[in-house]
JSON list of C-alpha atoms in Angstrom, two decimals:
[
{"chain": "K", "resi": 1, "resn": "MET", "atom": "CA", "xyz": [86.57, 69.28, -16.69]},
{"chain": "K", "resi": 2, "resn": "SER", "atom": "CA", "xyz": [84.10, 66.73, -18.03]},
{"chain": "K", "resi": 3, "resn": "ARG", "atom": "CA", "xyz": [85.19, 63.46, -19.58]},
{"chain": "K", "resi": 4, "resn": "GLY", "atom": "CA", "xyz": [83.60, 64.48, -22.87]},
{"chain": "K", "resi": 5, "resn": "ARG", "atom": "CA", "xyz": [85.55, 67.73, -22.90]},
{"chain": "K", "resi": 6, "resn": "VAL", "atom": "CA", "xyz": [88.82, 65.91, -22.28]},
{"chain": "K", "resi": 7, "resn": "ARG", "atom": "CA", "xyz": [88.02, 63.38, -25.02]},
{"chain": "K", "resi": 8, "resn": "SER", "atom": "CA", "xyz": [87.21, 66.22, -27.42]},
{"chain": "K", "resi": 9, "resn": "GLN", "atom": "CA", "xyz": [90.50, 67.99, -26.72]},
{"chain": "K", "resi": 10, "resn": "LEU", "atom": "CA", "xyz": [92.49, 64.78, -27.12]},
{"chain": "K", "resi": 11, "resn": "GLY", "atom": "CA", "xyz": [90.71, 64.10, -30.39]},
{"chain": "K", "resi": 12, "resn": "GLU", "atom": "CA", "xyz": [91.57, 67.59, -31.63]},
{"chain": "K", "resi": 13, "resn": "LEU", "atom": "CA", "xyz": [95.21, 67.09, -30.66]},
{"chain": "K", "resi": 14, "resn": "TRP", "atom": "CA", "xyz": [95.33, 63.73, -32.44]},
{"chain": "K", "resi": 15, "resn": "GLU", "atom": "CA", "xyz": [93.62, 64.85, -35.66]},
{"chain": "K", "resi": 16, "resn": "GLY", "atom": "CA", "xyz": [96.26, 65.65, -38.25]},
{"chain": "K", "resi": 17, "resn": "ARG", "atom": "CA", "xyz": [99.06, 65.20, -35.72]},
{"chain": "K", "resi": 18, "resn": "ASP", "atom": "CA", "xyz": [99.07, 61.43, -35.28]},
{"chain": "K", "resi": 19, "resn": "VAL", "atom": "CA", "xyz": [102.61, 60.95, -36.62]},
{"chain": "K", "resi": 20, "resn": "ALA", "atom": "CA", "xyz": [103.96, 63.73, -34.40]},
{"chain": "K", "resi": 21, "resn": "VAL", "atom": "CA", "xyz": [102.19, 62.39, -31.30]},
{"chain": "K", "resi": 22, "resn": "VAL", "atom": "CA", "xyz": [103.15, 58.74, -31.85]},
{"chain": "K", "resi": 23, "resn": "TYR", "atom": "CA", "xyz": [106.76, 59.69, -32.53]},
{"chain": "K", "resi": 24, "resn": "ALA", "atom": "CA", "xyz": [106.86, 61.87, -29.41]},
{"chain": "K", "resi": 25, "resn": "VAL", "atom": "CA", "xyz": [105.43, 59.09, -27.23]},
{"chain": "K", "resi": 26, "resn": "LEU", "atom": "CA", "xyz": [108.00, 56.61, -28.57]},
{"chain": "K", "resi": 27, "resn": "VAL", "atom": "CA", "xyz": [110.85, 59.04, -27.94]},
{"chain": "K", "resi": 28, "resn": "VAL", "atom": "CA", "xyz": [109.68, 59.77, -24.39]},
{"chain": "K", "resi": 29, "resn": "VAL", "atom": "CA", "xyz": [109.12, 56.12, -23.48]},
{"chain": "K", "resi": 30, "resn": "ILE", "atom": "CA", "xyz": [112.41, 54.92, -24.95]},
{"chain": "K", "resi": 31, "resn": "SER", "atom": "CA", "xyz": [114.40, 57.78, -23.43]},
{"chain": "K", "resi": 32, "resn": "VAL", "atom": "CA", "xyz": [112.87, 57.29, -19.97]},
{"chain": "K", "resi": 33, "resn": "VAL", "atom": "CA", "xyz": [113.51, 53.53, -20.09]},
{"chain": "K", "resi": 34, "resn": "VAL", "atom": "CA", "xyz": [117.11, 54.17, -21.15]},
{"chain": "K", "resi": 35, "resn": "ALA", "atom": "CA", "xyz": [117.55, 56.75, -18.38]},
{"chain": "K", "resi": 36, "resn": "THR", "atom": "CA", "xyz": [116.45, 54.25, -15.70]},
{"chain": "K", "resi": 37, "resn": "GLN", "atom": "CA", "xyz": [119.22, 51.81, -16.57]},
{"chain": "K", "resi": 38, "resn": "PRO", "atom": "CA", "xyz": [122.38, 51.46, -14.44]},
{"chain": "K", "resi": 39, "resn": "PRO", "atom": "CA", "xyz": [125.04, 54.03, -15.39]},
{"chain": "K", "resi": 40, "resn": "LEU", "atom": "CA", "xyz": [127.26, 51.61, -17.30]},
{"chain": "K", "resi": 41, "resn": "LEU", "atom": "CA", "xyz": [124.34, 50.18, -19.28]},
{"chain": "K", "resi": 42, "resn": "LEU", "atom": "CA", "xyz": [123.00, 53.67, -19.91]},
{"chain": "K", "resi": 43, "resn": "ARG", "atom": "CA", "xyz": [126.34, 54.74, -21.34]},
{"chain": "K", "resi": 44, "resn": "ASP", "atom": "CA", "xyz": [126.51, 51.64, -23.54]},
{"chain": "K", "resi": 45, "resn": "VAL", "atom": "CA", "xyz": [122.99, 52.14, -24.92]},
{"chain": "K", "resi": 46, "resn": "VAL", "atom": "CA", "xyz": [123.61, 55.80, -25.75]},
{"chain": "K", "resi": 47, "resn": "GLN", "atom": "CA", "xyz": [127.00, 54.99, -27.24]},
{"chain": "K", "resi": 48, "resn": "THR", "atom": "CA", "xyz": [125.55, 52.18, -29.35]},
{"chain": "K", "resi": 49, "resn": "SER", "atom": "CA", "xyz": [122.73, 54.43, -30.63]},
{"chain": "K", "resi": 50, "resn": "SER", "atom": "CA", "xyz": [125.00, 57.37, -31.37]},
{"chain": "K", "resi": 51, "resn": "THR", "atom": "CA", "xyz": [125.78, 58.61, -34.87]},
{"chain": "K", "resi": 52, "resn": "ASN", "atom": "CA", "xyz": [129.46, 59.03, -34.11]},
{"chain": "K", "resi": 53, "resn": "LEU", "atom": "CA", "xyz": [132.09, 58.29, -36.74]},
{"chain": "K", "resi": 54, "resn": "VAL", "atom": "CA", "xyz": [132.82, 54.78, -35.53]},
{"chain": "K", "resi": 55, "resn": "ASN", "atom": "CA", "xyz": [129.18, 53.72, -35.55]},
{"chain": "K", "resi": 56, "resn": "LEU", "atom": "CA", "xyz": [128.48, 55.40, -38.89]},
{"chain": "K", "resi": 57, "resn": "ARG", "atom": "CA", "xyz": [131.30, 53.41, -40.42]},
{"chain": "K", "resi": 58, "resn": "GLN", "atom": "CA", "xyz": [130.26, 50.08, -38.90]},
{"chain": "K", "resi": 59, "resn": "ARG", "atom": "CA", "xyz": [126.44, 50.23, -39.08]},
{"chain": "K", "resi": 60, "resn": "PRO", "atom": "CA", "xyz": [125.25, 53.51, -40.62]},
{"chain": "K", "resi": 61, "resn": "LEU", "atom": "CA", "xyz": [121.59, 52.65, -41.25]},
{"chain": "K", "resi": 62, "resn": "SER", "atom": "CA", "xyz": [120.88, 51.23, -37.81]},
{"chain": "K", "resi": 63, "resn": "VAL", "atom": "CA", "xyz": [122.40, 54.16, -35.89]},
{"chain": "K", "resi": 64, "resn": "LEU", "atom": "CA", "xyz": [120.77, 56.75, -38.14]},
{"chain": "K", "resi": 65, "resn": "PHE", "atom": "CA", "xyz": [117.45, 55.16, -37.20]},
{"chain": "K", "resi": 66, "resn": "ALA", "atom": "CA", "xyz": [118.12, 54.44, -33.53]},
{"chain": "K", "resi": 67, "resn": "SER", "atom": "CA", "xyz": [119.64, 57.84, -32.73]},
{"chain": "K", "resi": 68, "resn": "ALA", "atom": "CA", "xyz": [116.37, 59.57, -33.67]},
{"chain": "K", "resi": 69, "resn": "PHE", "atom": "CA", "xyz": [114.52, 57.81, -30.82]},
{"chain": "K", "resi": 70, "resn": "VAL", "atom": "CA", "xyz": [116.88, 58.46, -27.91]},
{"chain": "K", "resi": 71, "resn": "ILE", "atom": "CA", "xyz": [117.31, 61.67, -25.91]},
{"chain": "K", "resi": 72, "resn": "SER", "atom": "CA", "xyz": [119.98, 61.64, -23.23]},
{"chain": "K", "resi": 73, "resn": "PRO", "atom": "CA", "xyz": [120.26, 63.05, -20.61]},
{"chain": "K", "resi": 74, "resn": "VAL", "atom": "CA", "xyz": [116.57, 62.72, -19.90]},
{"chain": "K", "resi": 75, "resn": "PHE", "atom": "CA", "xyz": [116.04, 66.39, -18.96]},
{"chain": "K", "resi": 76, "resn": "GLY", "atom": "CA", "xyz": [116.48, 67.08, -22.68]},
{"chain": "K", "resi": 77, "resn": "LEU", "atom": "CA", "xyz": [112.96, 65.71, -23.22]},
{"chain": "K", "resi": 78, "resn": "TRP", "atom": "CA", "xyz": [111.65, 69.29, -23.06]},
{"chain": "K", "resi": 79, "resn": "ILE", "atom": "CA", "xyz": [112.37, 69.43, -26.79]},
{"chain": "K", "resi": 80, "resn": "VAL", "atom": "CA", "xyz": [109.50, 66.99, -27.40]},
{"chain": "K", "resi": 81, "resn": "VAL", "atom": "CA", "xyz": [106.98, 69.79, -26.81]},
{"chain": "K", "resi": 82, "resn": "PRO", "atom": "CA", "xyz": [108.14, 72.12, -29.63]},
{"chain": "K", "resi": 83, "resn": "MET", "atom": "CA", "xyz": [108.70, 69.02, -31.76]},
{"chain": "K", "resi": 84, "resn": "VAL", "atom": "CA", "xyz": [105.04, 67.97, -31.48]},
{"chain": "K", "resi": 85, "resn": "VAL", "atom": "CA", "xyz": [103.93, 71.52, -32.31]},
{"chain": "K", "resi": 86, "resn": "ALA", "atom": "CA", "xyz": [106.22, 71.85, -35.35]},
{"chain": "K", "resi": 87, "resn": "TYR", "atom": "CA", "xyz": [105.76, 68.30, -36.65]},
{"chain": "K", "resi": 88, "resn": "GLY", "atom": "CA", "xyz": [102.01, 68.53, -36.13]},
{"chain": "K", "resi": 89, "resn": "GLU", "atom": "CA", "xyz": [101.79, 71.81, -38.03]},
{"chain": "K", "resi": 90, "resn": "LEU", "atom": "CA", "xyz": [103.77, 70.45, -40.97]},
{"chain": "K", "resi": 91, "resn": "GLN", "atom": "CA", "xyz": [101.74, 67.25, -41.04]},
{"chain": "K", "resi": 92, "resn": "ARG", "atom": "CA", "xyz": [98.42, 69.11, -41.03]},
{"chain": "K", "resi": 93, "resn": "TRP", "atom": "CA", "xyz": [99.71, 71.37, -43.80]},
{"chain": "K", "resi": 94, "resn": "LEU", "atom": "CA", "xyz": [101.54, 69.00, -46.18]},
{"chain": "K", "resi": 95, "resn": "GLY", "atom": "CA", "xyz": [100.64, 65.52, -44.92]},
{"chain": "K", "resi": 96, "resn": "ARG", "atom": "CA", "xyz": [102.40, 62.55, -43.37]},
{"chain": "K", "resi": 97, "resn": "ALA", "atom": "CA", "xyz": [104.68, 61.75, -46.29]},
{"chain": "K", "resi": 98, "resn": "SER", "atom": "CA", "xyz": [106.04, 65.29, -46.51]},
{"chain": "K", "resi": 99, "resn": "LEU", "atom": "CA", "xyz": [106.67, 65.39, -42.76]},
{"chain": "K", "resi": 100, "resn": "PHE", "atom": "CA", "xyz": [108.57, 62.12, -42.98]},
{"chain": "K", "resi": 101, "resn": "VAL", "atom": "CA", "xyz": [110.69, 63.32, -45.93]},
{"chain": "K", "resi": 102, "resn": "VAL", "atom": "CA", "xyz": [111.59, 66.64, -44.30]},
{"chain": "K", "resi": 103, "resn": "ALA", "atom": "CA", "xyz": [112.44, 65.09, -40.93]},
{"chain": "K", "resi": 104, "resn": "VAL", "atom": "CA", "xyz": [114.58, 62.37, -42.53]},
{"chain": "K", "resi": 105, "resn": "LEU", "atom": "CA", "xyz": [116.36, 64.86, -44.79]},
{"chain": "K", "resi": 106, "resn": "GLY", "atom": "CA", "xyz": [117.15, 67.04, -41.80]},
{"chain": "K", "resi": 107, "resn": "HIS", "atom": "CA", "xyz": [118.27, 64.20, -39.55]},
{"chain": "K", "resi": 108, "resn": "VAL", "atom": "CA", "xyz": [120.31, 62.28, -42.12]},
{"chain": "K", "resi": 109, "resn": "GLY", "atom": "CA", "xyz": [121.59, 65.26, -44.08]},
{"chain": "K", "resi": 110, "resn": "ALA", "atom": "CA", "xyz": [122.83, 67.15, -41.02]},
{"chain": "K", "resi": 111, "resn": "THR", "atom": "CA", "xyz": [124.33, 64.00, -39.51]},
{"chain": "K", "resi": 112, "resn": "LEU", "atom": "CA", "xyz": [126.31, 63.18, -42.66]},
{"chain": "K", "resi": 113, "resn": "PHE", "atom": "CA", "xyz": [127.48, 66.78, -43.07]},
{"chain": "K", "resi": 114, "resn": "VAL", "atom": "CA", "xyz": [128.64, 66.88, -39.46]},
{"chain": "K", "resi": 115, "resn": "ALA", "atom": "CA", "xyz": [130.43, 63.54, -39.91]},
{"chain": "K", "resi": 116, "resn": "THR", "atom": "CA", "xyz": [132.19, 64.91, -43.00]},
{"chain": "K", "resi": 117, "resn": "MET", "atom": "CA", "xyz": [133.34, 68.00, -41.09]},
{"chain": "K", "resi": 118, "resn": "GLU", "atom": "CA", "xyz": [134.53, 65.85, -38.19]},
{"chain": "K", "resi": 119, "resn": "ILE", "atom": "CA", "xyz": [136.57, 63.65, -40.53]},
{"chain": "K", "resi": 120, "resn": "THR", "atom": "CA", "xyz": [138.07, 66.72, -42.17]},
{"chain": "K", "resi": 121, "resn": "GLN", "atom": "CA", "xyz": [139.04, 68.32, -38.86]},
{"chain": "K", "resi": 122, "resn": "LEU", "atom": "CA", "xyz": [140.33, 65.00, -37.55]},
{"chain": "K", "resi": 123, "resn": "ALA", "atom": "CA", "xyz": [142.52, 64.55, -40.62]},
{"chain": "K", "resi": 124, "resn": "LYS", "atom": "CA", "xyz": [143.93, 68.05, -40.14]},
{"chain": "K", "resi": 125, "resn": "GLY", "atom": "CA", "xyz": [144.71, 67.31, -36.50]},
{"chain": "K", "resi": 126, "resn": "ARG", "atom": "CA", "xyz": [142.46, 70.07, -35.21]},
{"chain": "K", "resi": 127, "resn": "VAL", "atom": "CA", "xyz": [140.39, 67.73, -33.02]},
{"chain": "K", "resi": 128, "resn": "GLY", "atom": "CA", "xyz": [141.25, 64.66, -30.98]},
{"chain": "K", "resi": 129, "resn": "PHE", "atom": "CA", "xyz": [140.25, 61.10, -31.83]},
{"chain": "K", "resi": 130, "resn": "SER", "atom": "CA", "xyz": [137.67, 61.25, -29.06]},
{"chain": "K", "resi": 131, "resn": "ILE", "atom": "CA", "xyz": [135.42, 63.01, -31.56]},
{"chain": "K", "resi": 132, "resn": "ALA", "atom": "CA", "xyz": [135.05, 59.70, -33.39]},
{"chain": "K", "resi": 133, "resn": "VAL", "atom": "CA", "xyz": [133.28, 58.11, -30.41]},
{"chain": "K", "resi": 134, "resn": "SER", "atom": "CA", "xyz": [131.50, 61.10, -28.90]},
{"chain": "K", "resi": 135, "resn": "PRO", "atom": "CA", "xyz": [127.75, 60.48, -28.36]},
{"chain": "K", "resi": 136, "resn": "ASP", "atom": "CA", "xyz": [125.28, 62.18, -30.69]},
{"chain": "K", "resi": 137, "resn": "VAL", "atom": "CA", "xyz": [121.60, 61.27, -30.33]},
{"chain": "K", "resi": 138, "resn": "GLY", "atom": "CA", "xyz": [118.31, 63.13, -30.36]},
{"chain": "K", "resi": 139, "resn": "VAL", "atom": "CA", "xyz": [115.50, 64.64, -32.41]},
{"chain": "K", "resi": 140, "resn": "SER", "atom": "CA", "xyz": [116.86, 68.18, -32.83]},
{"chain": "K", "resi": 141, "resn": "TYR", "atom": "CA", "xyz": [118.15, 67.84, -36.41]},
{"chain": "K", "resi": 142, "resn": "GLY", "atom": "CA", "xyz": [114.75, 66.77, -37.69]},
{"chain": "K", "resi": 143, "resn": "LEU", "atom": "CA", "xyz": [113.08, 69.53, -35.70]},
{"chain": "K", "resi": 144, "resn": "ALA", "atom": "CA", "xyz": [115.44, 72.17, -37.10]},
{"chain": "K", "resi": 145, "resn": "ALA", "atom": "CA", "xyz": [114.66, 71.06, -40.66]},
{"chain": "K", "resi": 146, "resn": "VAL", "atom": "CA", "xyz": [110.91, 71.19, -40.04]},
{"chain": "K", "resi": 147, "resn": "ALA", "atom": "CA", "xyz": [111.30, 74.66, -38.51]},
{"chain": "K", "resi": 148, "resn": "GLY", "atom": "CA", "xyz": [113.06, 75.74, -41.69]},
{"chain": "K", "resi": 149, "resn": "VAL", "atom": "CA", "xyz": [110.28, 74.54, -43.97]},
{"chain": "K", "resi": 150, "resn": "LEU", "atom": "CA", "xyz": [107.62, 76.20, -41.80]},
{"chain": "K", "resi": 151, "resn": "VAL", "atom": "CA", "xyz": [109.04, 79.61, -42.70]},
{"chain": "K", "resi": 152, "resn": "ILE", "atom": "CA", "xyz": [106.67, 79.74, -45.66]},
{"chain": "K", "resi": 153, "resn": "ARG", "atom": "CA", "xyz": [103.75, 78.59, -43.51]},
{"chain": "K", "resi": 154, "resn": "VAL", "atom": "CA", "xyz": [103.97, 81.68, -41.32]},
{"chain": "K", "resi": 155, "resn": "ALA", "atom": "CA", "xyz": [101.82, 84.62, -42.40]},
{"chain": "K", "resi": 156, "resn": "GLY", "atom": "CA", "xyz": [103.67, 87.38, -44.23]},
{"chain": "K", "resi": 157, "resn": "THR", "atom": "CA", "xyz": [103.41, 89.89, -41.40]},
{"chain": "K", "resi": 158, "resn": "TRP", "atom": "CA", "xyz": [105.00, 87.45, -38.95]},
{"chain": "K", "resi": 159, "resn": "ARG", "atom": "CA", "xyz": [107.45, 85.71, -41.30]},
{"chain": "K", "resi": 160, "resn": "ARG", "atom": "CA", "xyz": [110.32, 88.12, -40.76]},
{"chain": "K", "resi": 161, "resn": "ARG", "atom": "CA", "xyz": [109.96, 87.84, -37.00]},
{"chain": "K", "resi": 162, "resn": "TYR", "atom": "CA", "xyz": [109.86, 84.04, -37.27]},
{"chain": "K", "resi": 163, "resn": "VAL", "atom": "CA", "xyz": [113.04, 84.00, -39.37]},
{"chain": "K", "resi": 164, "resn": "ILE", "atom": "CA", "xyz": [114.81, 86.39, -37.00]},
{"chain": "K", "resi": 165, "resn": "ALA", "atom": "CA", "xyz": [113.76, 84.38, -33.95]},
{"chain": "K", "resi": 166, "resn": "SER", "atom": "CA", "xyz": [114.88, 81.14, -35.65]},
{"chain": "K", "resi": 167, "resn": "LEU", "atom": "CA", "xyz": [118.23, 82.68, -36.54]},
{"chain": "K", "resi": 168, "resn": "ILE", "atom": "CA", "xyz": [118.74, 83.87, -32.97]},
{"chain": "K", "resi": 169, "resn": "VAL", "atom": "CA", "xyz": [118.06, 80.37, -31.64]},
{"chain": "K", "resi": 170, "resn": "ILE", "atom": "CA", "xyz": [120.07, 78.49, -34.28]},
{"chain": "K", "resi": 171, "resn": "VAL", "atom": "CA", "xyz": [123.08, 80.83, -34.41]},
{"chain": "K", "resi": 172, "resn": "GLY", "atom": "CA", "xyz": [122.92, 81.45, -30.66]},
{"chain": "K", "resi": 173, "resn": "GLN", "atom": "CA", "xyz": [123.17, 77.78, -29.77]},
{"chain": "K", "resi": 174, "resn": "LEU", "atom": "CA", "xyz": [126.00, 77.40, -32.28]},
{"chain": "K", "resi": 175, "resn": "LEU", "atom": "CA", "xyz": [127.97, 80.19, -30.59]},
{"chain": "K", "resi": 176, "resn": "ILE", "atom": "CA", "xyz": [127.18, 78.82, -27.13]},
{"chain": "K", "resi": 177, "resn": "LEU", "atom": "CA", "xyz": [127.84, 75.14, -27.81]},
{"chain": "K", "resi": 178, "resn": "ARG", "atom": "CA", "xyz": [130.79, 75.73, -30.16]},
{"chain": "K", "resi": 179, "resn": "ASN", "atom": "CA", "xyz": [130.69, 72.11, -31.27]},
{"chain": "K", "resi": 180, "resn": "PHE", "atom": "CA", "xyz": [129.66, 69.99, -34.23]},
{"chain": "K", "resi": 181, "resn": "THR", "atom": "CA", "xyz": [126.16, 69.45, -32.86]},
{"chain": "K", "resi": 182, "resn": "GLY", "atom": "CA", "xyz": [125.53, 73.19, -33.09]},
{"chain": "K", "resi": 183, "resn": "LEU", "atom": "CA", "xyz": [126.76, 73.08, -36.67]},
{"chain": "K", "resi": 184, "resn": "GLY", "atom": "CA", "xyz": [124.38, 70.21, -37.31]},
{"chain": "K", "resi": 185, "resn": "HIS", "atom": "CA", "xyz": [121.40, 72.28, -36.13]},
{"chain": "K", "resi": 186, "resn": "LEU", "atom": "CA", "xyz": [122.35, 75.09, -38.49]},
{"chain": "K", "resi": 187, "resn": "THR", "atom": "CA", "xyz": [122.79, 72.62, -41.35]},
{"chain": "K", "resi": 188, "resn": "ALA", "atom": "CA", "xyz": [119.41, 70.99, -40.73]},
{"chain": "K", "resi": 189, "resn": "TRP", "atom": "CA", "xyz": [117.70, 74.39, -40.62]},
{"chain": "K", "resi": 190, "resn": "LEU", "atom": "CA", "xyz": [119.30, 75.36, -43.92]},
{"chain": "K", "resi": 191, "resn": "ILE", "atom": "CA", "xyz": [118.14, 72.05, -45.39]},
{"chain": "K", "resi": 192, "resn": "GLY", "atom": "CA", "xyz": [114.63, 72.96, -44.30]},
{"chain": "K", "resi": 193, "resn": "LEU", "atom": "CA", "xyz": [114.93, 76.37, -45.96]},
{"chain": "K", "resi": 194, "resn": "ALA", "atom": "CA", "xyz": [116.15, 74.70, -49.15]},
{"chain": "K", "resi": 195, "resn": "VAL", "atom": "CA", "xyz": [113.13, 72.39, -49.16]},
{"chain": "K", "resi": 196, "resn": "ALA", "atom": "CA", "xyz": [110.86, 75.38, -48.52]},
{"chain": "K", "resi": 197, "resn": "VAL", "atom": "CA", "xyz": [111.79, 76.91, -51.91]},
{"chain": "K", "resi": 198, "resn": "PRO", "atom": "CA", "xyz": [110.20, 74.24, -54.16]},
{"chain": "K", "resi": 199, "resn": "VAL", "atom": "CA", "xyz": [107.32, 73.84, -51.71]},
{"chain": "K", "resi": 200, "resn": "SER", "atom": "CA", "xyz": [106.65, 77.57, -51.95]},
{"chain": "K", "resi": 201, "resn": "ASN", "atom": "CA", "xyz": [106.74, 77.41, -55.76]},
{"chain": "K", "resi": 202, "resn": "VAL", "atom": "CA", "xyz": [104.27, 74.53, -55.82]},
{"chain": "K", "resi": 203, "resn": "MET", "atom": "CA", "xyz": [101.94, 76.36, -53.45]},
{"chain": "K", "resi": 204, "resn": "ARG", "atom": "CA", "xyz": [102.13, 79.50, -55.59]},
{"chain": "K", "resi": 205, "resn": "ILE", "atom": "CA", "xyz": [101.38, 77.59, -58.80]},
{"chain": "K", "resi": 206, "resn": "ARG", "atom": "CA", "xyz": [98.49, 75.77, -57.15]},
{"chain": "K", "resi": 207, "resn": "HIS", "atom": "CA", "xyz": [97.06, 79.06, -55.93]},
{"chain": "K", "resi": 208, "resn": "GLU", "atom": "CA", "xyz": [97.34, 80.59, -59.39]},
{"chain": "K", "resi": 209, "resn": "VAL", "atom": "CA", "xyz": [95.61, 77.59, -60.99]},
{"chain": "K", "resi": 210, "resn": "GLN", "atom": "CA", "xyz": [92.77, 77.69, -58.46]},
{"chain": "K", "resi": 211, "resn": "SER", "atom": "CA", "xyz": [92.36, 81.42, -59.01]}
]
């Protein structure tokens, strides 16, 4: 493959997907660097970046930010591929600001809902105190929210299949994991669907005005 061809393909990938690509590179680099640390240091870094109950109480803003840039264990980096595709599609469709808002709503909203459920179950004695310090990092909440919004981006003939496939993945992982992280994915996806409603209305009104 010629150098010009490679440059052209990279340019096409970058155009309209710069936020998705930069974010993915940061996540990969940070996660790989973290993974190369000695076991004790690795555990400390992940624990410090986690949005567990203890960290959310002590330094909520910093862990909400840091947790979105760390994936551990490192084999979980496979999720970066669908993330770039989904984030890139949303960015090219609605722009950088909308992508940022949706991803943040999904990440923060799902995290806070999960924390509320953990506190409730902890107070009822249904879970052990270890839940308060269990690690929770990654990009999956933001990705789930973006996937929810993209429901209205899919063409009508494929939309039902997209929703069914999304439900299978979201509900399936919830049944398999049977933990609060699985609940967080479902919550983030529902947040995305909720955001999709006003977006759909705006798109419909805009189409009617242009017609």
